[in-house]
PDB file of C-alpha atoms and ligand atoms in Angstrom:
ATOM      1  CA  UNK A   1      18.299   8.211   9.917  1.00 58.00           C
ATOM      2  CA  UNK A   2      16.336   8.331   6.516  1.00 88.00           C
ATOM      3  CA  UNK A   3      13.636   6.191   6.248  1.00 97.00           C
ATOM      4  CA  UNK A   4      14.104   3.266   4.017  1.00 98.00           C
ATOM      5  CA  UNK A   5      11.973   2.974   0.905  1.00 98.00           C
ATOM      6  CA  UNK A   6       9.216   0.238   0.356  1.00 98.00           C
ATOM      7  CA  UNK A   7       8.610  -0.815  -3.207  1.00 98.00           C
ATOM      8  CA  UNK A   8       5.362  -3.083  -2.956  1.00 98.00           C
ATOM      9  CA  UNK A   9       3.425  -4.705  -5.951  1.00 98.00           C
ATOM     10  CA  UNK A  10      -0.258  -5.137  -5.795  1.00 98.00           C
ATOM     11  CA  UNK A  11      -1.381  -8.105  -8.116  1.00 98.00           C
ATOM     12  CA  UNK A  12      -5.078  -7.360  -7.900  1.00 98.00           C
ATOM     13  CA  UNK A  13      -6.992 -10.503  -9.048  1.00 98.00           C
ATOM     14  CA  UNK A  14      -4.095 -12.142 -11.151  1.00 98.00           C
ATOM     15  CA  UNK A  15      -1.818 -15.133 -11.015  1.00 98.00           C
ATOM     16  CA  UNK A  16      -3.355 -18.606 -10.370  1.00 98.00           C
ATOM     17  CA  UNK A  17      -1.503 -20.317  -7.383  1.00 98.00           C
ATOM     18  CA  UNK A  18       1.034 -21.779 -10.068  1.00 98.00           C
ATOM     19  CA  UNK A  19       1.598 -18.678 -11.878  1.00 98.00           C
ATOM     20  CA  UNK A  20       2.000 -17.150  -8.495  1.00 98.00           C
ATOM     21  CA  UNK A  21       5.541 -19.548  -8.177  1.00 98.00           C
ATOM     22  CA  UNK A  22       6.438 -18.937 -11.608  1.00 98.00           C
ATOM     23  CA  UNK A  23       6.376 -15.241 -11.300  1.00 98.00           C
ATOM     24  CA  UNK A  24       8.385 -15.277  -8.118  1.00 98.00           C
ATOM     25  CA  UNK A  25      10.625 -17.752  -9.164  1.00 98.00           C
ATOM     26  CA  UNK A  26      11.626 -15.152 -12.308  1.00 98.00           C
ATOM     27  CA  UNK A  27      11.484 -11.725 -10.118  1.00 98.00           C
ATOM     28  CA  UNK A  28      13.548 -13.211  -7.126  1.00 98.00           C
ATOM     29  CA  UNK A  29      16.955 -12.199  -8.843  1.00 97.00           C
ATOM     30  CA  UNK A  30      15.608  -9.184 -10.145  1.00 98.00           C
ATOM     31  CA  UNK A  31      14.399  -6.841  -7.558  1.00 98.00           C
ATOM     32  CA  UNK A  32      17.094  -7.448  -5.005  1.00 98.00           C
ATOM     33  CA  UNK A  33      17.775  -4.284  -3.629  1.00 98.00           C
ATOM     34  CA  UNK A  34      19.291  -3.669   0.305  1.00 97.00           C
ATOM     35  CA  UNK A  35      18.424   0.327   0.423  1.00 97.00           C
ATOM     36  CA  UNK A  36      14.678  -1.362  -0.525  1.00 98.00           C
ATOM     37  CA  UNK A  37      11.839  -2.971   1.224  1.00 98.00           C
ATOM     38  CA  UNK A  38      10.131  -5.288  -0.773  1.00 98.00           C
ATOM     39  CA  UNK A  39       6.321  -6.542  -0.609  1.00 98.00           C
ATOM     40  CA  UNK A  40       4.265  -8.912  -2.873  1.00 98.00           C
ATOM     41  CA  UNK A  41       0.533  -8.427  -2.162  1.00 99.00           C
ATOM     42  CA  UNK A  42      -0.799 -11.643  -3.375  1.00 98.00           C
ATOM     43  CA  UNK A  43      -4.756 -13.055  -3.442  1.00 98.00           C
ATOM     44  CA  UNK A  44      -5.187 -14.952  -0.448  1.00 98.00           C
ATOM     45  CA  UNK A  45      -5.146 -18.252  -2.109  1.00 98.00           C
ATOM     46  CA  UNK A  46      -1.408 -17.211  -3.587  1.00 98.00           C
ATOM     47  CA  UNK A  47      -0.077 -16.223   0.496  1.00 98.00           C
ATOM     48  CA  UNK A  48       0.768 -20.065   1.053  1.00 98.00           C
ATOM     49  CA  UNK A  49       2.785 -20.710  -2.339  1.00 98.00           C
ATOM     50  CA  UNK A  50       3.976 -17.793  -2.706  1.00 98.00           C
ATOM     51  CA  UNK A  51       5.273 -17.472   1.062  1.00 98.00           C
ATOM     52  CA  UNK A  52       6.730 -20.974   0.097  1.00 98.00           C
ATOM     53  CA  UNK A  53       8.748 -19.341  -3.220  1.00 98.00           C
ATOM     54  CA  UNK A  54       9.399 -16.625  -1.874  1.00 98.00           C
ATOM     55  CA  UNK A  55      11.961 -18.320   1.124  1.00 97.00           C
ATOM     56  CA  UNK A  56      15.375 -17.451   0.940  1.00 97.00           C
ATOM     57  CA  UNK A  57      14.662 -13.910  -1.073  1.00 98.00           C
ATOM     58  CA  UNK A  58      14.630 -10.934   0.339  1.00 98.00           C
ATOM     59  CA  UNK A  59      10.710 -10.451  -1.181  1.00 98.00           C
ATOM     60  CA  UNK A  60       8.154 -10.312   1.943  1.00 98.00           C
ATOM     61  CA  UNK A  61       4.168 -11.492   1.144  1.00 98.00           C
ATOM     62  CA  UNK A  62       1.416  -8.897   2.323  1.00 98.00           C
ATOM     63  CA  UNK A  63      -2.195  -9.648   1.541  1.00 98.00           C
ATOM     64  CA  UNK A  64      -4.641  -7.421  -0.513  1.00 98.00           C
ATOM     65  CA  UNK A  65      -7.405  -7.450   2.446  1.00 98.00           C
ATOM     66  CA  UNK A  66      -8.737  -8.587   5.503  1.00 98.00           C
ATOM     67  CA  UNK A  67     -11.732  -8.375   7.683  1.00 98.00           C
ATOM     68  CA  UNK A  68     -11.852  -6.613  10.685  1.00 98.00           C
ATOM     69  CA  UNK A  69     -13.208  -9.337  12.953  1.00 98.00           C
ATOM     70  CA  UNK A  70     -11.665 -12.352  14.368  1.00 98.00           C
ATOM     71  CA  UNK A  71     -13.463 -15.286  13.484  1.00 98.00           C
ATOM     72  CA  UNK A  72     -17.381 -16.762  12.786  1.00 98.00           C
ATOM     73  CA  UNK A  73     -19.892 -16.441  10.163  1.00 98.00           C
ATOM     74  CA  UNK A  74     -18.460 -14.166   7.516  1.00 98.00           C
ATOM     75  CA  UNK A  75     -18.405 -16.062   4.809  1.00 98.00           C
ATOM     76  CA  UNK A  76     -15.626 -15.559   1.990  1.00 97.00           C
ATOM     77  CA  UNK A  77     -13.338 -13.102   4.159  1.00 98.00           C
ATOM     78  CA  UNK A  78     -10.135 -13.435   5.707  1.00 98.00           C
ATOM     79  CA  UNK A  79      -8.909 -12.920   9.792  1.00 98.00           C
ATOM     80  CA  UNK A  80      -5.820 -11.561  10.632  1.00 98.00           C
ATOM     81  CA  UNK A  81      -4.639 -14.581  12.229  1.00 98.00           C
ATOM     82  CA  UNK A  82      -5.042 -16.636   8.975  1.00 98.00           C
ATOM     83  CA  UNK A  83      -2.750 -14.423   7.467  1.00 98.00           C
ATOM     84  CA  UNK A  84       0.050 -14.264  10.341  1.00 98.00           C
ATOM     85  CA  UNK A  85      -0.147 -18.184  10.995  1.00 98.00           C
ATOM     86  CA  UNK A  86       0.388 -18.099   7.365  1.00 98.00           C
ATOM     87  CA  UNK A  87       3.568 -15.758   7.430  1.00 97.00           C
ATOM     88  CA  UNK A  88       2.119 -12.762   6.252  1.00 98.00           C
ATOM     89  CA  UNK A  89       3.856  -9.392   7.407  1.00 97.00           C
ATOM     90  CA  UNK A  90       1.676  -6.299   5.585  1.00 98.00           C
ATOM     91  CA  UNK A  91      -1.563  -6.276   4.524  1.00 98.00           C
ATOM     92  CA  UNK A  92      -3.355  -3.205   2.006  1.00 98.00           C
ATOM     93  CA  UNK A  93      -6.424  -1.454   3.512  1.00 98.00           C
ATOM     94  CA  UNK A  94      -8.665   0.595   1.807  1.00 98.00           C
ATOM     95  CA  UNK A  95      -7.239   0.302  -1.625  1.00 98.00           C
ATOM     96  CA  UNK A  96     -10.045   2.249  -3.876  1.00 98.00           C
ATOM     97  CA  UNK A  97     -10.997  -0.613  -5.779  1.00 98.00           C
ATOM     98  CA  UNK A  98     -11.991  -2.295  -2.142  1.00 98.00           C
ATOM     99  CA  UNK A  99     -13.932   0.810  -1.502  1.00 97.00           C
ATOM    100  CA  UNK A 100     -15.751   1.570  -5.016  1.00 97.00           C
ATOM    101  CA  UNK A 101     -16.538  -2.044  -5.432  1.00 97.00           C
ATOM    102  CA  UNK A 102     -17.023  -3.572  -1.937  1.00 97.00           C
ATOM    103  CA  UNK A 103     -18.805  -1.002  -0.118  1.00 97.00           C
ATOM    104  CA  UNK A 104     -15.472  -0.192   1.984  1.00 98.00           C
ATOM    105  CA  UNK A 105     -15.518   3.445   3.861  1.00 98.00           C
ATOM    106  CA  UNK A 106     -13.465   5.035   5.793  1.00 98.00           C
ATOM    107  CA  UNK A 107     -14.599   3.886   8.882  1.00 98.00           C
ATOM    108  CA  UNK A 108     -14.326   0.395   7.997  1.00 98.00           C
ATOM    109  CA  UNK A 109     -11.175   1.129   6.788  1.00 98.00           C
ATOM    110  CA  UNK A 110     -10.340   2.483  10.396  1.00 98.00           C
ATOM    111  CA  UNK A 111     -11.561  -1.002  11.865  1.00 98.00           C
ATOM    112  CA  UNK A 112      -9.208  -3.184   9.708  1.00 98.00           C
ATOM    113  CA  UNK A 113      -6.224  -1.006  10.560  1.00 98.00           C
ATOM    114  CA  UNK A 114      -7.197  -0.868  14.028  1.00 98.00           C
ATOM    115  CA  UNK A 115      -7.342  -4.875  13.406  1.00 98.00           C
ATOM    116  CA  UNK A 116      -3.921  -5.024  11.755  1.00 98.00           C
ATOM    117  CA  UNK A 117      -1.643  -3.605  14.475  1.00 98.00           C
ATOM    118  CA  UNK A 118      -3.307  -5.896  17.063  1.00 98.00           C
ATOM    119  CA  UNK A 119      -2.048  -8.663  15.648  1.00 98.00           C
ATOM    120  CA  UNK A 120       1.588  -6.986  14.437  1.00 98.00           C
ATOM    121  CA  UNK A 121       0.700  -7.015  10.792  1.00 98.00           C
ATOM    122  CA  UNK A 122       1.796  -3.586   8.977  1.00 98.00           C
ATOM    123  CA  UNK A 123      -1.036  -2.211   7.167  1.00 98.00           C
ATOM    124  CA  UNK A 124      -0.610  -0.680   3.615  1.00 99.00           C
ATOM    125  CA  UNK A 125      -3.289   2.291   4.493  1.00 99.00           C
ATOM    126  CA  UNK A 126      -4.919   3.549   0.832  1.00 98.00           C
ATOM    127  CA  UNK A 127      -5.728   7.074   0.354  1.00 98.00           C
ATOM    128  CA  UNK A 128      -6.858   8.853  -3.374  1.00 98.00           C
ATOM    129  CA  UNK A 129      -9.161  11.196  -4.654  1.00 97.00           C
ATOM    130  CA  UNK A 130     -11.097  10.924  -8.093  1.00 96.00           C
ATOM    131  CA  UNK A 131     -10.590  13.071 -11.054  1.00 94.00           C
ATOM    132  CA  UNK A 132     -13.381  15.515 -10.534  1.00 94.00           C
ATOM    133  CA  UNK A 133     -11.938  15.653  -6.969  1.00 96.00           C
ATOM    134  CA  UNK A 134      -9.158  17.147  -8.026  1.00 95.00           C
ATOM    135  CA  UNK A 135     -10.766  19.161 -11.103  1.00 93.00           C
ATOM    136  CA  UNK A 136     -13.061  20.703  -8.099  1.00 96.00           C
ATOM    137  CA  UNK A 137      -9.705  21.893  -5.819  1.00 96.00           C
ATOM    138  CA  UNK A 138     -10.682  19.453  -2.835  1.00 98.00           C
ATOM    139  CA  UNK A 139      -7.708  16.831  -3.189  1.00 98.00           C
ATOM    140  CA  UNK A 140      -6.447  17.548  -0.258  1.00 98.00           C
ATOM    141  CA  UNK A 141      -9.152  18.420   1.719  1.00 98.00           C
ATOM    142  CA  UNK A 142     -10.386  15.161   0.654  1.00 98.00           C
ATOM    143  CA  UNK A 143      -7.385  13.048   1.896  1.00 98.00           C
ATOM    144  CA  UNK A 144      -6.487  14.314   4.975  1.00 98.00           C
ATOM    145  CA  UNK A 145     -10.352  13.300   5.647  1.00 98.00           C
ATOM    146  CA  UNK A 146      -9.533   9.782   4.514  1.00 98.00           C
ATOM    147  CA  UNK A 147      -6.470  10.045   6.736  1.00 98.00           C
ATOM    148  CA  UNK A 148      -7.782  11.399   9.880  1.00 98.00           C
ATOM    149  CA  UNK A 149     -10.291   8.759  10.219  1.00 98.00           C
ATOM    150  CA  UNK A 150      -8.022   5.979   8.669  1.00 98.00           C
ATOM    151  CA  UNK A 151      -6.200   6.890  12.273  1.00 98.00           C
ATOM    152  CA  UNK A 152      -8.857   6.916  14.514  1.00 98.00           C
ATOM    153  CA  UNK A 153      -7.188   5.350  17.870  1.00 98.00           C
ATOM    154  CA  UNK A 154      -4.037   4.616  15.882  1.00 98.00           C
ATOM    155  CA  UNK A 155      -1.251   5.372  18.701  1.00 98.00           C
ATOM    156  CA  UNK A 156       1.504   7.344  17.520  1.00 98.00           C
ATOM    157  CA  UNK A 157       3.722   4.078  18.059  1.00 98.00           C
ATOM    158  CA  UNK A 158       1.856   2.466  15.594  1.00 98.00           C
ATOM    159  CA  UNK A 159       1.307   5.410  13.228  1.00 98.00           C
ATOM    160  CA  UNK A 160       5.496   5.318  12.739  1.00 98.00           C
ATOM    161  CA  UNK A 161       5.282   1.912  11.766  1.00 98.00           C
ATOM    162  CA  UNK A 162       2.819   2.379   8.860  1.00 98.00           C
ATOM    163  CA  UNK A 163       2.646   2.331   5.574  1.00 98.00           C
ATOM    164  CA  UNK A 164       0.166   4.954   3.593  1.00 99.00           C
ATOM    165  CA  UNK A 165      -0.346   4.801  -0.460  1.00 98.00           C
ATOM    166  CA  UNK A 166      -1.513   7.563  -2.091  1.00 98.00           C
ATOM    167  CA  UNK A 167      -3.002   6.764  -5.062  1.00 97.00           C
ATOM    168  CA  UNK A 168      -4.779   9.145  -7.309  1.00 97.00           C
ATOM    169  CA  UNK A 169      -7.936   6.891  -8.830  1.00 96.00           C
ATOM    170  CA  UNK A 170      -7.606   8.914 -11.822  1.00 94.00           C
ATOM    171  CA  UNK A 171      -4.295   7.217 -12.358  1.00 93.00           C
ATOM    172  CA  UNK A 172      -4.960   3.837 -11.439  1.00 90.00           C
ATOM    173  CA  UNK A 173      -4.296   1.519 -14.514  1.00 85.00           C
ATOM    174  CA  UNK A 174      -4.621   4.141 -16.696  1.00 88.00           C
ATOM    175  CA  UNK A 175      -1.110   5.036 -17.456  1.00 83.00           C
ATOM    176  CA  UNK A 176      -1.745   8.520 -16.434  1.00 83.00           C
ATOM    177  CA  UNK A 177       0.927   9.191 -14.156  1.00 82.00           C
ATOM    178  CA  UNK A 178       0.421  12.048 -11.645  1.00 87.00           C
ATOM    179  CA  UNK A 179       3.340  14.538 -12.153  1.00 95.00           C
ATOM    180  CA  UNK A 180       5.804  14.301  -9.873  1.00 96.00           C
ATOM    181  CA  UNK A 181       4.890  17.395  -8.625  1.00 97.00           C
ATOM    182  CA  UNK A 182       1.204  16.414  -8.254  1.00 97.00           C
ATOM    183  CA  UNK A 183       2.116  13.387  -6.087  1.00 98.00           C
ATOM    184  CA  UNK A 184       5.247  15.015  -3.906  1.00 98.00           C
ATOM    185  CA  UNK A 185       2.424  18.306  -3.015  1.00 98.00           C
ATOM    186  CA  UNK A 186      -0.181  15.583  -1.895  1.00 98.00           C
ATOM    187  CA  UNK A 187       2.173  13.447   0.116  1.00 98.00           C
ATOM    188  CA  UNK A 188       4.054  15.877   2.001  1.00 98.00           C
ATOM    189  CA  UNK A 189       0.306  17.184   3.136  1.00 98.00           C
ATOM    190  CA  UNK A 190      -0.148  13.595   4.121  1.00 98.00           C
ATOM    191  CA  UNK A 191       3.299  13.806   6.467  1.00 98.00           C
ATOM    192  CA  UNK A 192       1.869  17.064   7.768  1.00 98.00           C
ATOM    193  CA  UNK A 193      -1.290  15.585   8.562  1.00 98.00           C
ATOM    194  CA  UNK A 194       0.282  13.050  10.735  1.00 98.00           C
ATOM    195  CA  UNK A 195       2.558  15.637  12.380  1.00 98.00           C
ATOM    196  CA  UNK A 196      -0.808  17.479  13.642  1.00 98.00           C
ATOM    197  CA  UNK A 197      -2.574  14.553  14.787  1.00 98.00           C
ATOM    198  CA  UNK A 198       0.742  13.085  16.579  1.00 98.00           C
ATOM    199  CA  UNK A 199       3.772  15.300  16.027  1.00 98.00           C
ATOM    200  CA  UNK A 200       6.826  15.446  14.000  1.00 98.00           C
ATOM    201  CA  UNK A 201       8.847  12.497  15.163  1.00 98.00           C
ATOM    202  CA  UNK A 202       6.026   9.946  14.101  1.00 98.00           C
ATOM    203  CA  UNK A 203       5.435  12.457  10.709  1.00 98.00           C
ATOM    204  CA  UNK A 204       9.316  12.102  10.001  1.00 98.00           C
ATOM    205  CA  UNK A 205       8.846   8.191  10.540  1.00 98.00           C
ATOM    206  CA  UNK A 206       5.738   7.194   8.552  1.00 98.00           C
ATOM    207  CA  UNK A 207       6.535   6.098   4.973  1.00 98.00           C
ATOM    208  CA  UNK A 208       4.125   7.020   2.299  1.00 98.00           C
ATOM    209  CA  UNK A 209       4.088   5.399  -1.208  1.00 98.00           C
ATOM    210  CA  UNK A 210       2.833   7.113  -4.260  1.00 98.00           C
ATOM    211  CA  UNK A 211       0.719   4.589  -6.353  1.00 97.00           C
ATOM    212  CA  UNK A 212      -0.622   4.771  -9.814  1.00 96.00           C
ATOM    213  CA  UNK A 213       0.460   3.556 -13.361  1.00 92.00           C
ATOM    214  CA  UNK A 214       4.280   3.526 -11.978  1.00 96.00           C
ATOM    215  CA  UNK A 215       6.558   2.832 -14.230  1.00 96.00           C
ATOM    216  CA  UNK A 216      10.358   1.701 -14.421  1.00 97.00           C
ATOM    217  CA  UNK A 217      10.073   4.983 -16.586  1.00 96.00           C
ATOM    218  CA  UNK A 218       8.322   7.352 -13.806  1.00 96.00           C
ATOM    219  CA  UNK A 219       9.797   5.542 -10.647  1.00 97.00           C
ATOM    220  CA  UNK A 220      13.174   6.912 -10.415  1.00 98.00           C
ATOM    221  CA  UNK A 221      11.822  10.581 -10.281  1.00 97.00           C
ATOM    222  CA  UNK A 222       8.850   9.350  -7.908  1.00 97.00           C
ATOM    223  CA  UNK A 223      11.217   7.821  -5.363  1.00 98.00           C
ATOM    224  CA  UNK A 224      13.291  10.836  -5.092  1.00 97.00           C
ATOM    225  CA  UNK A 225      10.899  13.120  -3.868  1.00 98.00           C
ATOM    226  CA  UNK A 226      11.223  13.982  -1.158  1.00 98.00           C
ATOM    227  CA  UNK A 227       7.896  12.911   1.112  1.00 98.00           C
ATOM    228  CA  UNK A 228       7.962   9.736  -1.066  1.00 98.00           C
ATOM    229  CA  UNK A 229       9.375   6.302   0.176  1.00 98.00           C
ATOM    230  CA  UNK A 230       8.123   4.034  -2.411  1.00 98.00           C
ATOM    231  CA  UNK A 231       5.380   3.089  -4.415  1.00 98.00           C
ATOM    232  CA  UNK A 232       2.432   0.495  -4.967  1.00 98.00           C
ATOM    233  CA  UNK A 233       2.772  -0.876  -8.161  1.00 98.00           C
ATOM    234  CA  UNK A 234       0.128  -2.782  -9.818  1.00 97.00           C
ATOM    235  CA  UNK A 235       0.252  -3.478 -13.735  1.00 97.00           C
ATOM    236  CA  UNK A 236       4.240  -3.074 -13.660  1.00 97.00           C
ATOM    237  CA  UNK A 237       4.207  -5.701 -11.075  1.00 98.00           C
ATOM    238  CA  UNK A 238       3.154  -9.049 -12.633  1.00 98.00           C
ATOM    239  CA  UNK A 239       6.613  -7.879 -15.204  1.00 96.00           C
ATOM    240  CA  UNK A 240       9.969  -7.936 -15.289  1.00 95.00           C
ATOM    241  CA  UNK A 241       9.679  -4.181 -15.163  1.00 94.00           C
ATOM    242  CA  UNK A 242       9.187  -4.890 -11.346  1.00 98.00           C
ATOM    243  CA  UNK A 243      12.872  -5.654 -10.602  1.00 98.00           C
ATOM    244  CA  UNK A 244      14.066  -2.241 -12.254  1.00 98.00           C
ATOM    245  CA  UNK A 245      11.060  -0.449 -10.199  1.00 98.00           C
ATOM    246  CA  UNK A 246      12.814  -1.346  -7.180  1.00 98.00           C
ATOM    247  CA  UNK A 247      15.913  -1.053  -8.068  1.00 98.00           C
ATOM    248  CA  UNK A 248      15.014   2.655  -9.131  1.00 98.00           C
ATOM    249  CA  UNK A 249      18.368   3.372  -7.809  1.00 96.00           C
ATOM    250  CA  UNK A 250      20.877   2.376  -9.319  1.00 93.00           C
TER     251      UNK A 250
HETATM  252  O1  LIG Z 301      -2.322  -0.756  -5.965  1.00 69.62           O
HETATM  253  C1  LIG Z 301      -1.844  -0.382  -7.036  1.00 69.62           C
HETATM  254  C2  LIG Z 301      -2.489   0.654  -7.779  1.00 69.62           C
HETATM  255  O2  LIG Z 301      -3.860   0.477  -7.859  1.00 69.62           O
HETATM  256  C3  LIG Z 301      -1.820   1.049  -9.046  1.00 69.62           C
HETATM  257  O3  LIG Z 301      -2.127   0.206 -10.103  1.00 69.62           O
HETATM  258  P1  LIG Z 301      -1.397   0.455 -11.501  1.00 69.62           P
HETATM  259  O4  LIG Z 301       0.064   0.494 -11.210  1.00 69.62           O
HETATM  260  O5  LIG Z 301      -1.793  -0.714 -12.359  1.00 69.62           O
HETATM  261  O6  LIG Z 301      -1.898   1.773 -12.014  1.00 69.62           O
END
């Protein structure tokens, strides 16, 4: 059986909690799709509203973040329990813009996936590389790093249930699209890395989402590729656009 694509938008830090039910309330009829899984990342104060708007649509909430310990003094962050009390299913890790502007690494990346699949929450595992990255020849070099440690101590069970993004930084709200051919080399390298460090069943079952500047333009070519299942859309999210994003198909 094929795996079954995940379309999930990434709202960054955008949409007030009422803006949050508006938005939802206009996208519900719009990105219904039954070959699709589809997420709404939300801020954490959006989960409970948008949870809330979201009932009776086929639209699950993830969360941008979370911390990697249970509870106690950590002012400002979010446990994984909050979110599944609250109804949250996936949850991004180590999106770039956690890493470049909160200190996030790959080991602490590591923790909070480690974190996620004890408490049944699928993590949305972010991997990129920068322009001069890729200008030097080390993209890939450079992401299976960011993958094998992502993975630390991840069991193969719960490797076949993630979710990875790749998402160039270079193309990151810049509407620079990576060619088609540019993201379908990097993310069949990502399958291949998970077929060494587990084998080819939980390679096969992974999904992997291409990320950056998507478009209802550049998705339909995307999603066809074959080593990619979907995409993390941010800009194109917060639109209309969305519902023709996931319905890429048809
Ligand atoms: O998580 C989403 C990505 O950062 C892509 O954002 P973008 O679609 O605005 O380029």
């Amino acid at each position: 059986m094929g795996r079954k694509k995940i379309v999930a938008g990434n709202w960054k830090m955008n949409m007030t909690p009422s803006e949050a039910v508006t938005l939802i309330d206009t996208l519900k009829p719009l990105v219904k799709n039954d070959d699709v899984d589809v997420v709404f990342c939300v801020p954490a104060i959006d989960i409970i509203p948008a949870i809330e708007a979201a009932k009776g649509s086929n639209i699950q909430i993830g969360a941008e973040n979370m911390y990697f310990e249970e509870k106690g003094a950590y002012t400002g962050e979010i446990s994984p329990n909050m979110l599944t009390d609250a109804g949250v299913k996936y949850v991004i890790i180590g999106h770039s813009e956690r890493r470049e502007y909160f200190a996030e690494t790959d080991e602490t990346v590591n923790k909070k996936v480690l974190k996620a699949f004890e408490h049944g929450l699928t993590p949305i595992i972010c991997c990129g590389e920068t322009l001069t990255q890729r200008e030097q020849g080390i993209t890939i070099d450079w992401i299976r790093q960011q993958i094998k440690i992502a993975f630390l101590n991840v069991t193969a069970d719960q490797a076949k249930t993630a979710v990875i993004a790749y998402e160039p930084i270079w193309a990151i709200g810049t509407g620079k699209v990576a060619t088609t051919e540019q993201a379908q080399e990097v993310c069949s390298a990502i399958r291949a890395c998970i077929g060494e460090i587990y084998d080819e069943a939980t390679a096969e079952a992974i999904r992997i989402q291409y990320g950056g500047s998507v478009s209802a333009k550049s998705a339909p070519e995307l999603f066809a590729q074959a080593d990619i299942d979907g995409g993390l859309v941010g800009g194109a999210s917060l639109k209309p656009d969305f519902g023709a994003i996931v319905n890429y198909n048809k």
